[in-house]
Short mmCIF file of N, CA and C in Angstrom, two decimals:
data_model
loop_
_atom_site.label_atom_id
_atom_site.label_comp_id
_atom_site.label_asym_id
_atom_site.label_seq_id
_atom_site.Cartn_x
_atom_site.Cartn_y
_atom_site.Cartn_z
N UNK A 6 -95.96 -1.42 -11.42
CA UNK A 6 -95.23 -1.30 -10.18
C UNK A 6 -94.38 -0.03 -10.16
N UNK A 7 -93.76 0.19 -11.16
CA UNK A 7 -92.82 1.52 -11.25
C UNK A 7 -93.85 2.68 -11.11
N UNK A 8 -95.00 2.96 -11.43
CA UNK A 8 -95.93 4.05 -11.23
C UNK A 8 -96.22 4.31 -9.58
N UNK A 9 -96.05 3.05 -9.27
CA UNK A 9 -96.53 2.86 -7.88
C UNK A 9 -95.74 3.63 -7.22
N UNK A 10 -94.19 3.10 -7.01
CA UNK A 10 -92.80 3.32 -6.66
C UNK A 10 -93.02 4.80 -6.83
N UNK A 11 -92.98 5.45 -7.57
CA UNK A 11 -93.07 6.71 -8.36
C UNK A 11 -93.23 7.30 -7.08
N UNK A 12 -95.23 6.71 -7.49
CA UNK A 12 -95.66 8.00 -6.59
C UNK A 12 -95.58 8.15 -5.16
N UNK A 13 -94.96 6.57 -4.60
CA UNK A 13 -94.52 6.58 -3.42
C UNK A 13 -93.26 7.35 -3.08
N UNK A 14 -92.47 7.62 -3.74
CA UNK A 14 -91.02 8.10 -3.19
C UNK A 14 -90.93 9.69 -3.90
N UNK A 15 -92.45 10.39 -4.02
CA UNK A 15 -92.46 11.63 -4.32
C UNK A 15 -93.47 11.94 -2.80
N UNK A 16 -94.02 11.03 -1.77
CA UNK A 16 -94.37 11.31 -1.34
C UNK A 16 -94.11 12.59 0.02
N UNK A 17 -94.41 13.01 0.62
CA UNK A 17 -94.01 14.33 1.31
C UNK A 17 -93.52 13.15 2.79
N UNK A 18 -94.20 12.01 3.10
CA UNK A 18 -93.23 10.99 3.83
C UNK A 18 -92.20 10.24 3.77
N UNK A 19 -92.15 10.19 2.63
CA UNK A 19 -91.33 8.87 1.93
C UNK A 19 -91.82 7.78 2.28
N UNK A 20 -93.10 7.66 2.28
CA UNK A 20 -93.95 6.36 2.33
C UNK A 20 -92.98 4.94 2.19
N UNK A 21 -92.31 5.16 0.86
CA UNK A 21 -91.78 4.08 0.25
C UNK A 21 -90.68 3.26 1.35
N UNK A 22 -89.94 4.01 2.24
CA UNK A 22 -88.87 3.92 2.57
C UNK A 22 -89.67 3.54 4.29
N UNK A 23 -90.52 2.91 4.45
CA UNK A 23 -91.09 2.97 5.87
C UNK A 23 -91.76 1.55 5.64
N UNK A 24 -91.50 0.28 7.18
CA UNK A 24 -92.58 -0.78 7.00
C UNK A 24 -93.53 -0.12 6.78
N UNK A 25 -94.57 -1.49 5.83
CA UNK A 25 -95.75 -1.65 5.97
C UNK A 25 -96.26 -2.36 4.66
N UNK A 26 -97.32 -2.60 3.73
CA UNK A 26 -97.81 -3.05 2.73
C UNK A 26 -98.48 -2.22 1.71
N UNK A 27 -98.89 -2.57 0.97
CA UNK A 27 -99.70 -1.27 0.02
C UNK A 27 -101.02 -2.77 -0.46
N UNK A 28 -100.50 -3.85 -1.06
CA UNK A 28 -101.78 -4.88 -1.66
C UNK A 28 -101.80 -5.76 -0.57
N UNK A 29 -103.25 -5.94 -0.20
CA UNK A 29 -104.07 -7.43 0.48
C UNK A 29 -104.42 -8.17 -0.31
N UNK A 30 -104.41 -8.06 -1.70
CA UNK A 30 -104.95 -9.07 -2.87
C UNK A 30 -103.90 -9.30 -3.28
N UNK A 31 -104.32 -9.98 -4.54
CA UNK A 31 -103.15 -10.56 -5.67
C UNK A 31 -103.46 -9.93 -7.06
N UNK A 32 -102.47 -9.88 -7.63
CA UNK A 32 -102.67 -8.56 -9.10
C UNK A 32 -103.86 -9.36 -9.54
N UNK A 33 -104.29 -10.33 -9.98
CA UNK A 33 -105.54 -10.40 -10.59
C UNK A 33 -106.52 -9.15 -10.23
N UNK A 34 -106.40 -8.97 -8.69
CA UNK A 34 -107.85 -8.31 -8.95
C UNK A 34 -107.54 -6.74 -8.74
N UNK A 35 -106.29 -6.45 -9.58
CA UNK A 35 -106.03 -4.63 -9.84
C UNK A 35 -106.51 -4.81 -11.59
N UNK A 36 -108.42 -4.79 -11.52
CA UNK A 36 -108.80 -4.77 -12.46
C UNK A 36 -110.01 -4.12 -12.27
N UNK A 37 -110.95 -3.53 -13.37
CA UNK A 37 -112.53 -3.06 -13.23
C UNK A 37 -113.22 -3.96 -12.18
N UNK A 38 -113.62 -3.68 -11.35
CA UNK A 38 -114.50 -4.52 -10.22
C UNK A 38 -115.49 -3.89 -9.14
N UNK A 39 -116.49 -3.97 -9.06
CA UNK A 39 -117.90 -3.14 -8.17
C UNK A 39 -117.24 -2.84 -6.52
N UNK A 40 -116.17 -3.90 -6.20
CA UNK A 40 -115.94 -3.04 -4.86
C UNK A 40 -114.46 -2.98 -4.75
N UNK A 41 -114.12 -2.12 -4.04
CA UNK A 41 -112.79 -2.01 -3.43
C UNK A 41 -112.90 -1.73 -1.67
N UNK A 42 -112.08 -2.75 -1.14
CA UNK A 42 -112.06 -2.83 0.11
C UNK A 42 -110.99 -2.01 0.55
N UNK A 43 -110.87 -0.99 1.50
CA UNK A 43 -109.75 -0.55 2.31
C UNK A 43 -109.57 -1.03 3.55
N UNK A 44 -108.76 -1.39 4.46
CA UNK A 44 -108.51 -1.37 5.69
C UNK A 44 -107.75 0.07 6.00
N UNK A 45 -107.42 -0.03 7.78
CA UNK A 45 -106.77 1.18 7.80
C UNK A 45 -105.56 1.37 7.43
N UNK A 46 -104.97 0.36 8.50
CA UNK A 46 -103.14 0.06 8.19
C UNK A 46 -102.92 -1.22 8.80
N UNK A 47 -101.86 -1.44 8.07
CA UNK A 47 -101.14 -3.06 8.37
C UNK A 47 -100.90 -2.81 10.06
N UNK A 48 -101.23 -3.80 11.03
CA UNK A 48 -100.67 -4.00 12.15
C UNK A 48 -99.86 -4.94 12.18
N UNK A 49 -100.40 -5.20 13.83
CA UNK A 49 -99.12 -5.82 13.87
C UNK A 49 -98.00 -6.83 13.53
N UNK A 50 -97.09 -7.18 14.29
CA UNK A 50 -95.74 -7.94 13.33
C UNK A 50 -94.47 -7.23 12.73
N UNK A 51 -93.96 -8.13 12.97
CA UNK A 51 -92.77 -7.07 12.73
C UNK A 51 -91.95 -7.84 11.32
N UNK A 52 -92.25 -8.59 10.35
CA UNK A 52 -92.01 -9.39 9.45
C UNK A 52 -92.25 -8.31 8.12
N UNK A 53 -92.85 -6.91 8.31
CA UNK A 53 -93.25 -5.91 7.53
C UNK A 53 -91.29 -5.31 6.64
N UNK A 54 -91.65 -5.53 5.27
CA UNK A 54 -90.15 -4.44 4.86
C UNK A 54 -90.74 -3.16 4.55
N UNK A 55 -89.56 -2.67 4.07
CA UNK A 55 -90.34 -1.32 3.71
C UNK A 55 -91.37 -1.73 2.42
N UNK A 56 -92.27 -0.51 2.66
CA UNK A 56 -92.97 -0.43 1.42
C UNK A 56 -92.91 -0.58 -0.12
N UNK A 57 -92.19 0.07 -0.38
CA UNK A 57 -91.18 0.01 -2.09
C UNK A 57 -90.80 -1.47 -2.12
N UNK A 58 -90.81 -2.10 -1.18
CA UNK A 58 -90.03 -3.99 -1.12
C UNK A 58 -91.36 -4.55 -1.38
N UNK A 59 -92.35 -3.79 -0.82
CA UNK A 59 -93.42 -4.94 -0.68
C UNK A 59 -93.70 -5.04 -1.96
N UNK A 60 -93.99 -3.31 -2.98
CA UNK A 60 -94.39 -3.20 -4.41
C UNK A 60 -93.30 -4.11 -5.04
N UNK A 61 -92.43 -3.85 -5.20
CA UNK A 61 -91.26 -4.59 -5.99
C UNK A 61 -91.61 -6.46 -6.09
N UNK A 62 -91.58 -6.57 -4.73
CA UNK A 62 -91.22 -8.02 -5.07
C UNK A 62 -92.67 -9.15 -4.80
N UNK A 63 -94.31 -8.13 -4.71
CA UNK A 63 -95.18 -8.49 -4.79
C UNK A 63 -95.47 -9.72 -6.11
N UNK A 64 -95.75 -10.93 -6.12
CA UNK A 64 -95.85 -11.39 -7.10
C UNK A 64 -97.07 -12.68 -6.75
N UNK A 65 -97.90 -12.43 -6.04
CA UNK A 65 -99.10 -12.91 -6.02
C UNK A 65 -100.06 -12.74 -6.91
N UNK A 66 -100.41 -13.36 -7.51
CA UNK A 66 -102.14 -13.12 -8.52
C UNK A 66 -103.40 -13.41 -7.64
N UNK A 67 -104.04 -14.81 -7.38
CA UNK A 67 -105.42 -15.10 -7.19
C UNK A 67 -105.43 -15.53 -5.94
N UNK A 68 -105.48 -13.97 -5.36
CA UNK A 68 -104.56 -14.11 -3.43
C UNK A 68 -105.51 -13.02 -2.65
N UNK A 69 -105.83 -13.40 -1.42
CA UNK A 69 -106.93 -12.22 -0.55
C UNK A 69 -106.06 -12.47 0.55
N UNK A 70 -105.59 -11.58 1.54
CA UNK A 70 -104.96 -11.59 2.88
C UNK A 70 -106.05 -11.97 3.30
N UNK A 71 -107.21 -11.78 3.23
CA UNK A 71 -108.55 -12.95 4.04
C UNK A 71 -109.18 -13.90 3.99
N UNK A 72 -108.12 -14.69 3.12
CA UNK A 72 -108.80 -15.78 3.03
C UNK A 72 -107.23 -16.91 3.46
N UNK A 73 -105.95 -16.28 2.75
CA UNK A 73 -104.41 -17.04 2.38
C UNK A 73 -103.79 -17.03 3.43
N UNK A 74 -103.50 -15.79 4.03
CA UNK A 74 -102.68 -15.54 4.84
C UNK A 74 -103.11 -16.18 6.27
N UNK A 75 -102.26 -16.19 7.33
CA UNK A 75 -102.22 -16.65 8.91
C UNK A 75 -101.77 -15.07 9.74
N UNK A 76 -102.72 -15.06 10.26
CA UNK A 76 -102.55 -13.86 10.99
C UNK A 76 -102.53 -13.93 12.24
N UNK A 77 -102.15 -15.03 12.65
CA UNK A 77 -101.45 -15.38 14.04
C UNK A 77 -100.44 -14.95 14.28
N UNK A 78 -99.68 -14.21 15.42
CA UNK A 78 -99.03 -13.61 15.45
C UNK A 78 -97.53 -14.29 15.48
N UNK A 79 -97.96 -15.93 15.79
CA UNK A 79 -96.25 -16.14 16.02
C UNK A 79 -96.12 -16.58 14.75
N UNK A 80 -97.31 -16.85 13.45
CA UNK A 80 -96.57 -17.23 12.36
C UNK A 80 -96.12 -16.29 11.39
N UNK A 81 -96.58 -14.93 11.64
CA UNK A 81 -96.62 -13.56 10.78
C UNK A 81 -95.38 -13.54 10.06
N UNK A 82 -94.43 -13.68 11.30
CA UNK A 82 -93.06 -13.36 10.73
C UNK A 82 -92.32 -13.93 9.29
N UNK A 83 -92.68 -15.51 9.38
CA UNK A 83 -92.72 -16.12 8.47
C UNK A 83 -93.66 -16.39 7.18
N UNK A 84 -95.07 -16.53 7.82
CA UNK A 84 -95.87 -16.14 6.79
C UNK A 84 -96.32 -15.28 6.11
N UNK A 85 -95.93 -13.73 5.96
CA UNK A 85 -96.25 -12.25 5.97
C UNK A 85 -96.92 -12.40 4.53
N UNK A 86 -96.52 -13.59 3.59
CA UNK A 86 -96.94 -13.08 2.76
C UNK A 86 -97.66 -14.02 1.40
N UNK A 87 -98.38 -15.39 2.91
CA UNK A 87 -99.17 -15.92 2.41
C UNK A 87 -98.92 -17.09 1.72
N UNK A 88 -97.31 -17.16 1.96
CA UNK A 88 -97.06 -18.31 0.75
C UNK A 88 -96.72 -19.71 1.80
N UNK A 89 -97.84 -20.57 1.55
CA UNK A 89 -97.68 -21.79 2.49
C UNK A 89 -96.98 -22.66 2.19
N UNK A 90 -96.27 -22.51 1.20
CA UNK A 90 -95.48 -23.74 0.75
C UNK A 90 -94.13 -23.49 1.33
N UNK A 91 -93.61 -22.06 1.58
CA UNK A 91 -91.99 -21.56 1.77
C UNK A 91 -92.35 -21.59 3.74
N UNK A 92 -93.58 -21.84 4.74
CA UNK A 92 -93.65 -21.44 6.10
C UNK A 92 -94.03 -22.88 6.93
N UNK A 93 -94.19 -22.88 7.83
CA UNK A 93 -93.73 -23.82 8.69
C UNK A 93 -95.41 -23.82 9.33
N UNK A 94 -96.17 -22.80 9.23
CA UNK A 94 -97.02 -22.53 10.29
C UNK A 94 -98.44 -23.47 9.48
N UNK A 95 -98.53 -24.17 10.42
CA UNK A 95 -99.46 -24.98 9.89
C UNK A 95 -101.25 -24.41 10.65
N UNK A 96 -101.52 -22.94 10.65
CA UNK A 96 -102.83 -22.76 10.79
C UNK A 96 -103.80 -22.74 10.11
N UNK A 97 -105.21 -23.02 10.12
CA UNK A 97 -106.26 -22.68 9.14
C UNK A 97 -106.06 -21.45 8.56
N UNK A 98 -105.64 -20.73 7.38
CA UNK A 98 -105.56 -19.16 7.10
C UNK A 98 -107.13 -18.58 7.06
N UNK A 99 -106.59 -17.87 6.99
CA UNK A 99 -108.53 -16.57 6.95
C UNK A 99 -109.69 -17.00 8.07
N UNK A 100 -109.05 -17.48 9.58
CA UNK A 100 -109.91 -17.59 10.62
C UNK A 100 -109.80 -16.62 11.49
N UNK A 101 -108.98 -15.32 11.29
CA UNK A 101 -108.99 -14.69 12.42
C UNK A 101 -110.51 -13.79 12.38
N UNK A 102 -110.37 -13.57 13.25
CA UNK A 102 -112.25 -12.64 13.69
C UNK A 102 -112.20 -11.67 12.65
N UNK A 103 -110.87 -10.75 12.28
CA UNK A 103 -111.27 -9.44 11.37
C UNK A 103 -111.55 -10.74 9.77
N UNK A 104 -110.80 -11.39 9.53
CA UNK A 104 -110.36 -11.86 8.07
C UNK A 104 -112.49 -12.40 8.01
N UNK A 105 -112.56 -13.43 8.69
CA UNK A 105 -113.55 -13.56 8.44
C UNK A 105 -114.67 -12.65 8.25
N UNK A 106 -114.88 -11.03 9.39
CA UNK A 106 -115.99 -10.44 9.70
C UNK A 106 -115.52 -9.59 7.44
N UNK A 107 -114.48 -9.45 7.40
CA UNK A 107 -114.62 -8.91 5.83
C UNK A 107 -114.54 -10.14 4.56
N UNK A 108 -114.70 -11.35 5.23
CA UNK A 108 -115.19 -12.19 4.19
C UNK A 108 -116.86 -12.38 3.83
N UNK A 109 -117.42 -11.97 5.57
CA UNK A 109 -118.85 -11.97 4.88
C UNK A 109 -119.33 -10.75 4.83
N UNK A 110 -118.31 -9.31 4.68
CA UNK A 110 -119.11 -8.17 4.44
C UNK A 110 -119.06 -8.11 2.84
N UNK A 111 -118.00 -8.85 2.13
CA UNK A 111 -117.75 -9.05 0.84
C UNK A 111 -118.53 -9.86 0.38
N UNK A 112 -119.25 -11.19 0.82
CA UNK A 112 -120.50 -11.85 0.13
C UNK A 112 -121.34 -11.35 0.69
N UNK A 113 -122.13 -10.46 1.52
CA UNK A 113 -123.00 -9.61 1.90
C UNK A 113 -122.96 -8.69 0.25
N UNK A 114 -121.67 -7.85 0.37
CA UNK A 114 -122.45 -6.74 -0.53
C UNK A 114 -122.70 -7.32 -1.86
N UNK A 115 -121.84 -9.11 -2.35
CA UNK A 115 -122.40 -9.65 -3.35
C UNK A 115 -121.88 -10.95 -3.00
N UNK A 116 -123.30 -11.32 -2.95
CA UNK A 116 -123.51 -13.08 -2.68
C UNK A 116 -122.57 -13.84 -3.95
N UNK A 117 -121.34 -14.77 -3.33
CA UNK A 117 -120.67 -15.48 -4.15
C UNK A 117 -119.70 -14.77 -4.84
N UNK A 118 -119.64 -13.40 -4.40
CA UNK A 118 -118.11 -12.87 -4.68
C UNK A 118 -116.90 -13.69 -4.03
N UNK A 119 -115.67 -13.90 -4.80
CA UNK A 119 -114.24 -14.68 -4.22
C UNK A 119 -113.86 -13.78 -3.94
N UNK A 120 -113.72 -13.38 -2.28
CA UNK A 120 -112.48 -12.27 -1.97
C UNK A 120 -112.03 -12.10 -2.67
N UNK A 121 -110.93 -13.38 -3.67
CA UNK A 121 -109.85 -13.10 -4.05
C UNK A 121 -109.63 -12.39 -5.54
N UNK A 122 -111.24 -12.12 -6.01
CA UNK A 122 -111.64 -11.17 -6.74
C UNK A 122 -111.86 -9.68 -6.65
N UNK A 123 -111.59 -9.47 -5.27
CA UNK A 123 -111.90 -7.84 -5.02
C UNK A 123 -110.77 -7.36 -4.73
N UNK A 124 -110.75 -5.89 -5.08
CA UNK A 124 -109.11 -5.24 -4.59
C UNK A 124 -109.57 -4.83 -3.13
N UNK A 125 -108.29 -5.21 -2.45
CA UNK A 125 -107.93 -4.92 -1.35
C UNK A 125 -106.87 -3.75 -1.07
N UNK A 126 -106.71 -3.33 -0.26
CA UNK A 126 -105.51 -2.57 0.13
C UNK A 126 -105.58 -1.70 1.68
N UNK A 127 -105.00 -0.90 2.24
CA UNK A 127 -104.88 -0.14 3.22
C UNK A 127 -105.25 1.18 3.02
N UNK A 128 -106.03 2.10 3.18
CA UNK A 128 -106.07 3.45 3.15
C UNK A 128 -104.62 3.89 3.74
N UNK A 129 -103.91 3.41 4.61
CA UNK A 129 -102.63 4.07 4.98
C UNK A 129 -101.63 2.62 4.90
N UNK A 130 -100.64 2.82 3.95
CA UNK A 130 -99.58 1.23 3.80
C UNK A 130 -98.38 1.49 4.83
N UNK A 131 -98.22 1.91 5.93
CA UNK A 131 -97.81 2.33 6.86
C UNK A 131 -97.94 1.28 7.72
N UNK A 132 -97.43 0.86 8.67
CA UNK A 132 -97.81 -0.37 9.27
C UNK A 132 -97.33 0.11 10.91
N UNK A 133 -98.61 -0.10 11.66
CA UNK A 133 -98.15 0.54 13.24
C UNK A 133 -98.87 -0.65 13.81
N UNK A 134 -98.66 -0.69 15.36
CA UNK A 134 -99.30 -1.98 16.06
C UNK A 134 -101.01 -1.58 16.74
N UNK A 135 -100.96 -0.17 16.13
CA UNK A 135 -102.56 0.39 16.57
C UNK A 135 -102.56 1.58 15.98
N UNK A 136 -103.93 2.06 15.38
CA UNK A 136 -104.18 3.44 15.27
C UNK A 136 -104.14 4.49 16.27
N UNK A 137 -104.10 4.15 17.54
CA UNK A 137 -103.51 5.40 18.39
C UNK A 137 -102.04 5.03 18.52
N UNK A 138 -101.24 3.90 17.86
CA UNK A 138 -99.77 4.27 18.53
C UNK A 138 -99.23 4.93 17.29
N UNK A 139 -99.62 5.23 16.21
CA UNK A 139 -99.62 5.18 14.70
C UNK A 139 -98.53 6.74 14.55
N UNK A 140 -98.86 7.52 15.31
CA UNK A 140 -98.26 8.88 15.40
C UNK A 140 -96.81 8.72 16.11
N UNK A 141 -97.32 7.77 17.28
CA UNK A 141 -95.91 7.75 18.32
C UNK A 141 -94.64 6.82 17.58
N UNK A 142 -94.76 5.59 17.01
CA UNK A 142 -94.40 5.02 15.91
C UNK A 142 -93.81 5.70 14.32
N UNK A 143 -94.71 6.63 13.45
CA UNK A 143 -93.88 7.07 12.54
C UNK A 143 -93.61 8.69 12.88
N UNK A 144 -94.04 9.20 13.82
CA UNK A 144 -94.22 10.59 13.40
C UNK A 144 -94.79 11.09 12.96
N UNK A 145 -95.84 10.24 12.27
CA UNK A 145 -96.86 11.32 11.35
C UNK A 145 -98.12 10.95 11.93
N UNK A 146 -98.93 12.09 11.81
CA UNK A 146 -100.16 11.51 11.54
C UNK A 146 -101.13 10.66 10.81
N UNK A 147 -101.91 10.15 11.20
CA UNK A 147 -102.90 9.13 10.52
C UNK A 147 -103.33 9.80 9.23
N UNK A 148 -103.61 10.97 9.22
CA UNK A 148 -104.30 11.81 7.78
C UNK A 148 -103.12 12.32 7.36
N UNK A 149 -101.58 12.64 7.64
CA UNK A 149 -100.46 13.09 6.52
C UNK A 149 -100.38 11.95 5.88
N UNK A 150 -100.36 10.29 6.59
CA UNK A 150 -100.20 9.31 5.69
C UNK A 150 -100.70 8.90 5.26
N UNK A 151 -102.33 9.17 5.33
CA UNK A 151 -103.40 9.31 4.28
C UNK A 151 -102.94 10.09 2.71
N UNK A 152 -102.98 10.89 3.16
CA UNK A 152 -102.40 11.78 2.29
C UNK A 152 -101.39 11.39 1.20
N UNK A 153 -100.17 11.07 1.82
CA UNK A 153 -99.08 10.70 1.60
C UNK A 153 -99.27 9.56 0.25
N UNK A 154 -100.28 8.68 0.78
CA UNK A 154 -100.44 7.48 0.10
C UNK A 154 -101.71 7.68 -1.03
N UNK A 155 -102.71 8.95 -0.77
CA UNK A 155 -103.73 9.39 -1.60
C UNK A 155 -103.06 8.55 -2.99
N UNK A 156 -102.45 9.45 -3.79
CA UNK A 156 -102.37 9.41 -4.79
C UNK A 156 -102.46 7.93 -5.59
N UNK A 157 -101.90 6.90 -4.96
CA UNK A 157 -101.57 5.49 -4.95
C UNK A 157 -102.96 5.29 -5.38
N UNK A 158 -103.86 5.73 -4.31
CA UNK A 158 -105.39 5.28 -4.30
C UNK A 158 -106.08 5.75 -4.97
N UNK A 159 -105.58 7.06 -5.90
CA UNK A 159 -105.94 7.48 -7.52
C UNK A 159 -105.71 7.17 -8.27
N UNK A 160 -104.79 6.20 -8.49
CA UNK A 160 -104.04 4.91 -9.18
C UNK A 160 -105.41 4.19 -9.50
N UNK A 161 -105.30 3.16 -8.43
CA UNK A 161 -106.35 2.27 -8.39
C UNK A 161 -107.64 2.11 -8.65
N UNK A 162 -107.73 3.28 -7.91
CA UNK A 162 -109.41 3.63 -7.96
C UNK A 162 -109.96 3.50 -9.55
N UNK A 163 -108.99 4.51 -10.36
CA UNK A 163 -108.87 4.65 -11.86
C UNK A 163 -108.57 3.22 -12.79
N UNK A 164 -108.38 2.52 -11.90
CA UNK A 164 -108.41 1.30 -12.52
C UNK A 164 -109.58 0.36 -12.45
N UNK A 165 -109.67 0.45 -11.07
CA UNK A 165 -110.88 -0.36 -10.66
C UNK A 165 -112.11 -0.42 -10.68
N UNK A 166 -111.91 1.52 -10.38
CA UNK A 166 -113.34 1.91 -10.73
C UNK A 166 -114.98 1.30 -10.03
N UNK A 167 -114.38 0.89 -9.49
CA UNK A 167 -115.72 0.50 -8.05
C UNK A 167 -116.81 1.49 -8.22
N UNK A 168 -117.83 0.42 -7.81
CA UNK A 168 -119.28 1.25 -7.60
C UNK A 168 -119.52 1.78 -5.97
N UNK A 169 -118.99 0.78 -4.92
CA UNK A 169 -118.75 0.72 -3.85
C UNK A 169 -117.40 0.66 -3.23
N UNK A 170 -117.07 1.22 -2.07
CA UNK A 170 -115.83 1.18 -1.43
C UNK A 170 -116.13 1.08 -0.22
N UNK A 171 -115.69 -0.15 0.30
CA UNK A 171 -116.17 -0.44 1.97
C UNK A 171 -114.79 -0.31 2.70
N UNK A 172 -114.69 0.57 3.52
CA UNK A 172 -114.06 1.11 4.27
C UNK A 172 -113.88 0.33 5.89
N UNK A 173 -112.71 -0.18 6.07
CA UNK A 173 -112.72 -1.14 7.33
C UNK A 173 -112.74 -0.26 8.40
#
């Protein structure tokens, strides 16, 4: 986590210091594994802390935002982070249209993979309510906070080492 932090608060944004998320999984699967999933960026909700909060006080293991989490919007606030025992919101988790359409692109690229075995994350941990409001929202562009967050994803990558990277 401190490597993480690191390279977030050397960033030329200060990534660290801005909502949004950096993991959709649970540390189990920041390990050697054939795929790594990106999305673009966290939307919407406003239940997002800054970034550096999310690394810090992340303490999920055998966890997929597509399968755990409720991504309904009125339970977000409360559920942001999957844990059904501390939220009130009593929905099916991992039914929304995106959670599902990357649960079966993940047993597509391997039949009987557990989400909650693949790394997840955001190509940008920035969190806006759309990729076109994404600029009007932080100021930056979509590719400085690409950027910004690269390094994070040289982290990982180096860990994970994927054969494949499916790109949301």
């Amino acid at each position: 986590k401190s490597k993480i932090i690191s390279l977030l608060a050397t960033s030329p944004m200060k990534i660290g210091d801005l909502p949004g998320e950096v993991f959709s999984t649970g540390s189990s699967a920041i390990s050697p594994g054939d795929l790594y999933v990106a999305g673009l960026n966290p939307g919407f909700g406003t239940a997002y802390r800054k970034v550096r909060s999310h690394v810090e006080d992340w303490s999920l293991e055998h966890y997929s935002a597509y399968l755990d989490q409720c991504w309904n919007e009125r339970c977000w606030n409360e559920d942001c982070y999957g844990k059904q025992e501390k939220s009130s919101c009593k929905c099916k988790r991992g039914t929304n249209a995106h959670q599902k359409a990357v649960q079966q692109m993940i047993h597509r690229a391997r039949p009987g993979l557990d989400p909650r075995n693949v790394f997840a994350t955001n190509a940008v941990f920035v969190k806006s309510d759309s990729a076109a409001t994404f600029r009007k929202e932080t100021g930056f562009t979509m590719f400085q906070a690409f950027e910004s967050c690269w390094p994070v994803h040289q982290l990982f990558l180096s860990i994970v080492q994927p054969r494949v990277i499916l790109s949301l």
